[in-house]
PDB file of C-alpha atoms in Angstrom:
ATOM      1  CA  UNK A   1      -1.278  -3.508  22.453  1.00  0.00           C
ATOM      2  CA  UNK A   2       0.976  -5.853  19.497  1.00  0.00           C
ATOM      3  CA  UNK A   3      -0.207  -3.853  16.317  1.00  0.00           C
ATOM      4  CA  UNK A   4      -2.026  -7.553  15.518  1.00  0.00           C
ATOM      5  CA  UNK A   5      -3.836  -6.448  18.611  1.00  0.00           C
ATOM      6  CA  UNK A   6      -5.140  -3.015  17.920  1.00  0.00           C
ATOM      7  CA  UNK A   7      -5.880  -4.656  14.438  1.00  0.00           C
ATOM      8  CA  UNK A   8      -7.878  -7.308  15.939  1.00  0.00           C
ATOM      9  CA  UNK A   9      -9.487  -4.430  18.536  1.00  0.00           C
ATOM     10  CA  UNK A  10     -10.876  -2.108  15.413  1.00  0.00           C
ATOM     11  CA  UNK A  11      -8.183   0.441  16.155  1.00  0.00           C
ATOM     12  CA  UNK A  12      -9.406   2.093  12.817  1.00  0.00           C
ATOM     13  CA  UNK A  13      -8.607   3.311   9.765  1.00  0.00           C
ATOM     14  CA  UNK A  14      -6.484   5.909  11.369  1.00  0.00           C
ATOM     15  CA  UNK A  15      -4.203   3.699  13.459  1.00  0.00           C
ATOM     16  CA  UNK A  16      -3.602   1.539  10.536  1.00  0.00           C
ATOM     17  CA  UNK A  17      -2.198   4.228   8.054  1.00  0.00           C
ATOM     18  CA  UNK A  18      -0.281   5.093  11.119  1.00  0.00           C
ATOM     19  CA  UNK A  19       1.656   2.216  10.978  1.00  0.00           C
ATOM     20  CA  UNK A  20       1.744   2.308   7.425  1.00  0.00           C
ATOM     21  CA  UNK A  21       3.607   5.091   7.637  1.00  0.00           C
ATOM     22  CA  UNK A  22       6.027   4.409  10.811  1.00  0.00           C
ATOM     23  CA  UNK A  23       6.499   1.324   9.047  1.00  0.00           C
ATOM     24  CA  UNK A  24       7.279   2.531   5.376  1.00  0.00           C
ATOM     25  CA  UNK A  25       9.513   5.796   6.348  1.00  0.00           C
ATOM     26  CA  UNK A  26      11.422   3.225   8.686  1.00  0.00           C
ATOM     27  CA  UNK A  27      11.682   0.254   5.369  1.00  0.00           C
ATOM     28  CA  UNK A  28      12.619   2.613   2.558  1.00  0.00           C
ATOM     29  CA  UNK A  29      15.783   4.382   4.686  1.00  0.00           C
ATOM     30  CA  UNK A  30      18.384   5.810   2.386  1.00  0.00           C
ATOM     31  CA  UNK A  31      17.960   4.027  -0.719  1.00  0.00           C
ATOM     32  CA  UNK A  32      21.647   2.356  -0.254  1.00  0.00           C
ATOM     33  CA  UNK A  33      20.071  -0.873  -1.001  1.00  0.00           C
ATOM     34  CA  UNK A  34      18.847   0.664  -4.421  1.00  0.00           C
ATOM     35  CA  UNK A  35      19.700  -2.603  -7.365  1.00  0.00           C
ATOM     36  CA  UNK A  36      20.702  -1.972 -11.056  1.00  0.00           C
ATOM     37  CA  UNK A  37      17.050  -1.703 -12.469  1.00  0.00           C
ATOM     38  CA  UNK A  38      15.810  -4.628 -14.293  1.00  0.00           C
ATOM     39  CA  UNK A  39      12.622  -6.308 -16.185  1.00  0.00           C
ATOM     40  CA  UNK A  40       9.892  -7.863 -14.015  1.00  0.00           C
ATOM     41  CA  UNK A  41       9.933 -11.038 -12.808  1.00  0.00           C
ATOM     42  CA  UNK A  42       7.259 -12.613 -13.532  1.00  0.00           C
ATOM     43  CA  UNK A  43       4.510 -13.548 -11.366  1.00  0.00           C
ATOM     44  CA  UNK A  44       4.354 -15.999  -9.271  1.00  0.00           C
ATOM     45  CA  UNK A  45       4.043 -16.223  -5.657  1.00  0.00           C
ATOM     46  CA  UNK A  46       0.169 -16.042  -4.943  1.00  0.00           C
ATOM     47  CA  UNK A  47      -1.311 -15.185  -2.302  1.00  0.00           C
ATOM     48  CA  UNK A  48      -5.150 -14.323  -0.647  1.00  0.00           C
ATOM     49  CA  UNK A  49      -6.432 -13.469   2.583  1.00  0.00           C
ATOM     50  CA  UNK A  50      -9.961 -14.603   2.836  1.00  0.00           C
ATOM     51  CA  UNK A  51     -11.186 -11.835   5.328  1.00  0.00           C
ATOM     52  CA  UNK A  52     -10.647  -9.278   3.154  1.00  0.00           C
ATOM     53  CA  UNK A  53     -11.766 -11.303   0.507  1.00  0.00           C
ATOM     54  CA  UNK A  54      -8.511 -10.875  -1.799  1.00  0.00           C
ATOM     55  CA  UNK A  55      -6.632 -12.517  -3.929  1.00  0.00           C
ATOM     56  CA  UNK A  56      -3.511 -11.555  -5.845  1.00  0.00           C
ATOM     57  CA  UNK A  57       0.359 -12.384  -7.434  1.00  0.00           C
ATOM     58  CA  UNK A  58       3.446 -11.178  -6.426  1.00  0.00           C
ATOM     59  CA  UNK A  59       7.077 -12.250  -8.279  1.00  0.00           C
ATOM     60  CA  UNK A  60       9.063 -14.783  -6.533  1.00  0.00           C
ATOM     61  CA  UNK A  61      10.802 -13.200  -3.458  1.00  0.00           C
ATOM     62  CA  UNK A  62       8.032 -10.759  -1.880  1.00  0.00           C
ATOM     63  CA  UNK A  63       7.358 -11.304   1.344  1.00  0.00           C
ATOM     64  CA  UNK A  64       3.551 -11.509   3.087  1.00  0.00           C
ATOM     65  CA  UNK A  65       2.413 -10.149   6.894  1.00  0.00           C
ATOM     66  CA  UNK A  66      -1.513 -10.436   7.245  1.00  0.00           C
ATOM     67  CA  UNK A  67      -3.673  -9.774   9.665  1.00  0.00           C
ATOM     68  CA  UNK A  68      -7.307  -9.732  10.588  1.00  0.00           C
ATOM     69  CA  UNK A  69      -8.060  -6.365   8.559  1.00  0.00           C
ATOM     70  CA  UNK A  70      -4.442  -5.552   6.531  1.00  0.00           C
ATOM     71  CA  UNK A  71      -2.379  -7.438   4.406  1.00  0.00           C
ATOM     72  CA  UNK A  72       1.457  -6.361   3.591  1.00  0.00           C
ATOM     73  CA  UNK A  73       3.565  -7.090   1.070  1.00  0.00           C
ATOM     74  CA  UNK A  74       7.477  -6.170   0.670  1.00  0.00           C
ATOM     75  CA  UNK A  75       9.780  -6.639  -1.908  1.00  0.00           C
ATOM     76  CA  UNK A  76      12.811  -8.974  -1.622  1.00  0.00           C
ATOM     77  CA  UNK A  77      14.882  -5.822  -0.225  1.00  0.00           C
ATOM     78  CA  UNK A  78      12.360  -3.892   1.332  1.00  0.00           C
ATOM     79  CA  UNK A  79      12.767  -0.510  -0.510  1.00  0.00           C
ATOM     80  CA  UNK A  80       8.605  -1.501  -2.301  1.00  0.00           C
ATOM     81  CA  UNK A  81       5.896  -2.166  -0.078  1.00  0.00           C
ATOM     82  CA  UNK A  82       2.392  -2.521   0.005  1.00  0.00           C
ATOM     83  CA  UNK A  83      -0.333  -2.293   2.181  1.00  0.00           C
ATOM     84  CA  UNK A  84      -3.623  -2.989   1.925  1.00  0.00           C
ATOM     85  CA  UNK A  85      -6.325  -2.131   5.208  1.00  0.00           C
ATOM     86  CA  UNK A  86     -10.052  -2.201   5.091  1.00  0.00           C
ATOM     87  CA  UNK A  87     -11.747  -0.707   7.971  1.00  0.00           C
ATOM     88  CA  UNK A  88     -15.203  -2.677   7.617  1.00  0.00           C
ATOM     89  CA  UNK A  89     -18.356  -1.172   5.337  1.00  0.00           C
ATOM     90  CA  UNK A  90     -17.518   2.465   7.398  1.00  0.00           C
ATOM     91  CA  UNK A  91     -16.241   5.292   4.784  1.00  0.00           C
ATOM     92  CA  UNK A  92     -16.681   5.704   0.900  1.00  0.00           C
ATOM     93  CA  UNK A  93     -14.060   5.076  -1.445  1.00  0.00           C
ATOM     94  CA  UNK A  94     -12.703   9.540  -1.186  1.00  0.00           C
ATOM     95  CA  UNK A  95     -13.221   9.118   2.948  1.00  0.00           C
ATOM     96  CA  UNK A  96     -10.541   5.993   2.814  1.00  0.00           C
ATOM     97  CA  UNK A  97      -8.259   8.101   0.441  1.00  0.00           C
ATOM     98  CA  UNK A  98      -8.699  11.154   1.957  1.00  0.00           C
ATOM     99  CA  UNK A  99      -7.883   9.317   5.598  1.00  0.00           C
ATOM    100  CA  UNK A 100      -4.809   8.216   4.121  1.00  0.00           C
ATOM    101  CA  UNK A 101      -3.648  11.017   2.714  1.00  0.00           C
ATOM    102  CA  UNK A 102      -4.357  13.063   5.515  1.00  0.00           C
ATOM    103  CA  UNK A 103      -2.175  10.435   7.388  1.00  0.00           C
ATOM    104  CA  UNK A 104       1.105  11.170   4.995  1.00  0.00           C
ATOM    105  CA  UNK A 105       0.604  14.292   5.412  1.00  0.00           C
ATOM    106  CA  UNK A 106       1.313  14.041   8.639  1.00  0.00           C
ATOM    107  CA  UNK A 107       4.519  11.901   9.017  1.00  0.00           C
ATOM    108  CA  UNK A 108       6.055  13.031   5.549  1.00  0.00           C
ATOM    109  CA  UNK A 109       7.712  15.800   4.713  1.00  0.00           C
ATOM    110  CA  UNK A 110       7.708  18.189   1.257  1.00  0.00           C
ATOM    111  CA  UNK A 111       4.349  16.677   0.193  1.00  0.00           C
ATOM    112  CA  UNK A 112       2.712  16.736  -3.067  1.00  0.00           C
ATOM    113  CA  UNK A 113      -0.592  15.457  -3.980  1.00  0.00           C
ATOM    114  CA  UNK A 114      -0.872  14.727  -7.992  1.00  0.00           C
ATOM    115  CA  UNK A 115      -4.018  15.251  -8.643  1.00  0.00           C
ATOM    116  CA  UNK A 116      -6.267  11.665  -9.274  1.00  0.00           C
ATOM    117  CA  UNK A 117      -9.643  10.659 -10.124  1.00  0.00           C
ATOM    118  CA  UNK A 118     -11.895   7.901 -10.689  1.00  0.00           C
ATOM    119  CA  UNK A 119      -9.906   4.219 -11.442  1.00  0.00           C
ATOM    120  CA  UNK A 120     -10.530   0.476 -10.476  1.00  0.00           C
ATOM    121  CA  UNK A 121      -8.955  -1.298  -7.295  1.00  0.00           C
ATOM    122  CA  UNK A 122      -9.446  -5.421  -7.765  1.00  0.00           C
ATOM    123  CA  UNK A 123     -12.757  -5.140 -10.164  1.00  0.00           C
ATOM    124  CA  UNK A 124     -14.194  -2.296  -7.776  1.00  0.00           C
ATOM    125  CA  UNK A 125     -14.119   1.133  -8.657  1.00  0.00           C
ATOM    126  CA  UNK A 126     -11.859   3.547  -6.492  1.00  0.00           C
ATOM    127  CA  UNK A 127     -10.435   6.504  -5.889  1.00  0.00           C
ATOM    128  CA  UNK A 128      -6.860   7.307  -6.374  1.00  0.00           C
ATOM    129  CA  UNK A 129      -4.167   9.767  -5.407  1.00  0.00           C
ATOM    130  CA  UNK A 130      -0.236   9.568  -6.447  1.00  0.00           C
ATOM    131  CA  UNK A 131       2.202  11.526  -3.878  1.00  0.00           C
ATOM    132  CA  UNK A 132       5.921  12.409  -3.656  1.00  0.00           C
ATOM    133  CA  UNK A 133       7.141  12.878  -0.416  1.00  0.00           C
ATOM    134  CA  UNK A 134      10.255  12.795   1.575  1.00  0.00           C
ATOM    135  CA  UNK A 135      10.995   9.974   4.088  1.00  0.00           C
ATOM    136  CA  UNK A 136      12.896  10.233   7.321  1.00  0.00           C
ATOM    137  CA  UNK A 137      15.258  10.064   5.847  1.00  0.00           C
ATOM    138  CA  UNK A 138      15.540  12.854   3.220  1.00  0.00           C
ATOM    139  CA  UNK A 139      14.703   9.828   0.375  1.00  0.00           C
ATOM    140  CA  UNK A 140      12.339  11.184  -2.443  1.00  0.00           C
ATOM    141  CA  UNK A 141       9.471   8.675  -2.272  1.00  0.00           C
ATOM    142  CA  UNK A 142       6.698   7.654  -4.539  1.00  0.00           C
ATOM    143  CA  UNK A 143       3.224   6.439  -2.832  1.00  0.00           C
ATOM    144  CA  UNK A 144       0.105   5.392  -4.545  1.00  0.00           C
ATOM    145  CA  UNK A 145      -3.378   5.811  -2.744  1.00  0.00           C
ATOM    146  CA  UNK A 146      -6.149   4.177  -3.451  1.00  0.00           C
ATOM    147  CA  UNK A 147      -9.250   3.537  -1.659  1.00  0.00           C
ATOM    148  CA  UNK A 148     -12.112   0.946  -3.674  1.00  0.00           C
ATOM    149  CA  UNK A 149     -16.066   0.043  -2.161  1.00  0.00           C
ATOM    150  CA  UNK A 150     -17.218  -2.855  -2.304  1.00  0.00           C
ATOM    151  CA  UNK A 151     -20.792  -4.181  -1.219  1.00  0.00           C
ATOM    152  CA  UNK A 152     -19.750  -6.199   1.848  1.00  0.00           C
ATOM    153  CA  UNK A 153     -16.021  -4.300   2.882  1.00  0.00           C
ATOM    154  CA  UNK A 154     -14.013  -1.647   2.025  1.00  0.00           C
ATOM    155  CA  UNK A 155     -10.261  -1.223   0.600  1.00  0.00           C
ATOM    156  CA  UNK A 156      -7.277   1.426   1.210  1.00  0.00           C
ATOM    157  CA  UNK A 157      -4.506   0.763  -0.306  1.00  0.00           C
ATOM    158  CA  UNK A 158      -0.865   2.364   0.019  1.00  0.00           C
ATOM    159  CA  UNK A 159       2.372   1.196  -2.757  1.00  0.00           C
ATOM    160  CA  UNK A 160       5.570   2.805  -1.730  1.00  0.00           C
ATOM    161  CA  UNK A 161       8.596   2.632  -3.729  1.00  0.00           C
ATOM    162  CA  UNK A 162      11.941   5.390  -3.408  1.00  0.00           C
ATOM    163  CA  UNK A 163      11.397   7.760  -6.108  1.00  0.00           C
ATOM    164  CA  UNK A 164      15.030   7.512  -7.493  1.00  0.00           C
ATOM    165  CA  UNK A 165      14.430   3.136  -6.911  1.00  0.00           C
ATOM    166  CA  UNK A 166      14.782   0.343  -9.102  1.00  0.00           C
ATOM    167  CA  UNK A 167      12.376   0.420 -11.897  1.00  0.00           C
ATOM    168  CA  UNK A 168      11.380  -3.404 -11.091  1.00  0.00           C
ATOM    169  CA  UNK A 169      10.120  -2.165  -7.794  1.00  0.00           C
ATOM    170  CA  UNK A 170       7.738  -0.181  -9.417  1.00  0.00           C
ATOM    171  CA  UNK A 171       7.039  -2.396 -11.899  1.00  0.00           C
ATOM    172  CA  UNK A 172       6.486  -5.461  -8.966  1.00  0.00           C
ATOM    173  CA  UNK A 173       3.773  -2.497  -7.474  1.00  0.00           C
ATOM    174  CA  UNK A 174       2.029  -2.105 -10.801  1.00  0.00           C
ATOM    175  CA  UNK A 175       1.610  -5.591 -11.653  1.00  0.00           C
ATOM    176  CA  UNK A 176       0.728  -6.719  -7.943  1.00  0.00           C
ATOM    177  CA  UNK A 177      -2.125  -3.935  -7.488  1.00  0.00           C
ATOM    178  CA  UNK A 178      -3.013  -4.671 -11.248  1.00  0.00           C
ATOM    179  CA  UNK A 179      -3.678  -8.117 -10.372  1.00  0.00           C
ATOM    180  CA  UNK A 180      -5.526  -8.131  -7.713  1.00  0.00           C
ATOM    181  CA  UNK A 181      -9.048  -9.323  -7.385  1.00  0.00           C
ATOM    182  CA  UNK A 182     -11.187  -7.950  -4.769  1.00  0.00           C
ATOM    183  CA  UNK A 183     -14.909 -10.110  -3.695  1.00  0.00           C
ATOM    184  CA  UNK A 184     -15.062  -7.731  -0.696  1.00  0.00           C
TER     185      UNK A 184
END
């Protein structure tokens, strides 16, 4: 069954988190694509996912992959990835974050989870954590994990950048996350 088929069949949050972890482990590679840091590009490309009740903007060059329950954004050099998933209304923000952290802990080594707390995602109250870990290529990565609960949908966001990656990747992830609008 294809990845899209799993999501369409309601494969669940854990499957989504595992898929995200696998994608992130393979795409962040060895860090060989690191570019010289520069100021972040202006937000220019709008995106929306009606099924997720999600809208936002990203710098030109970011790539988008959409499914019925997810939206994935990748930086032009694929060294930063943002994955937004909605399991519907089944879990609380804390449960979403805990599930995301469990998946990360199973797929990465040297996992260190910084204390998090209350935050906001797309205008919704949220819980968040920041993770430092090593991917399959032993490259240090930072992972932002946010769980938010809306009136109709819940959301899990994972944003991953190489720890020593270009500053513009981290700035791009921050701009996208801060600019998200969720109406679920």
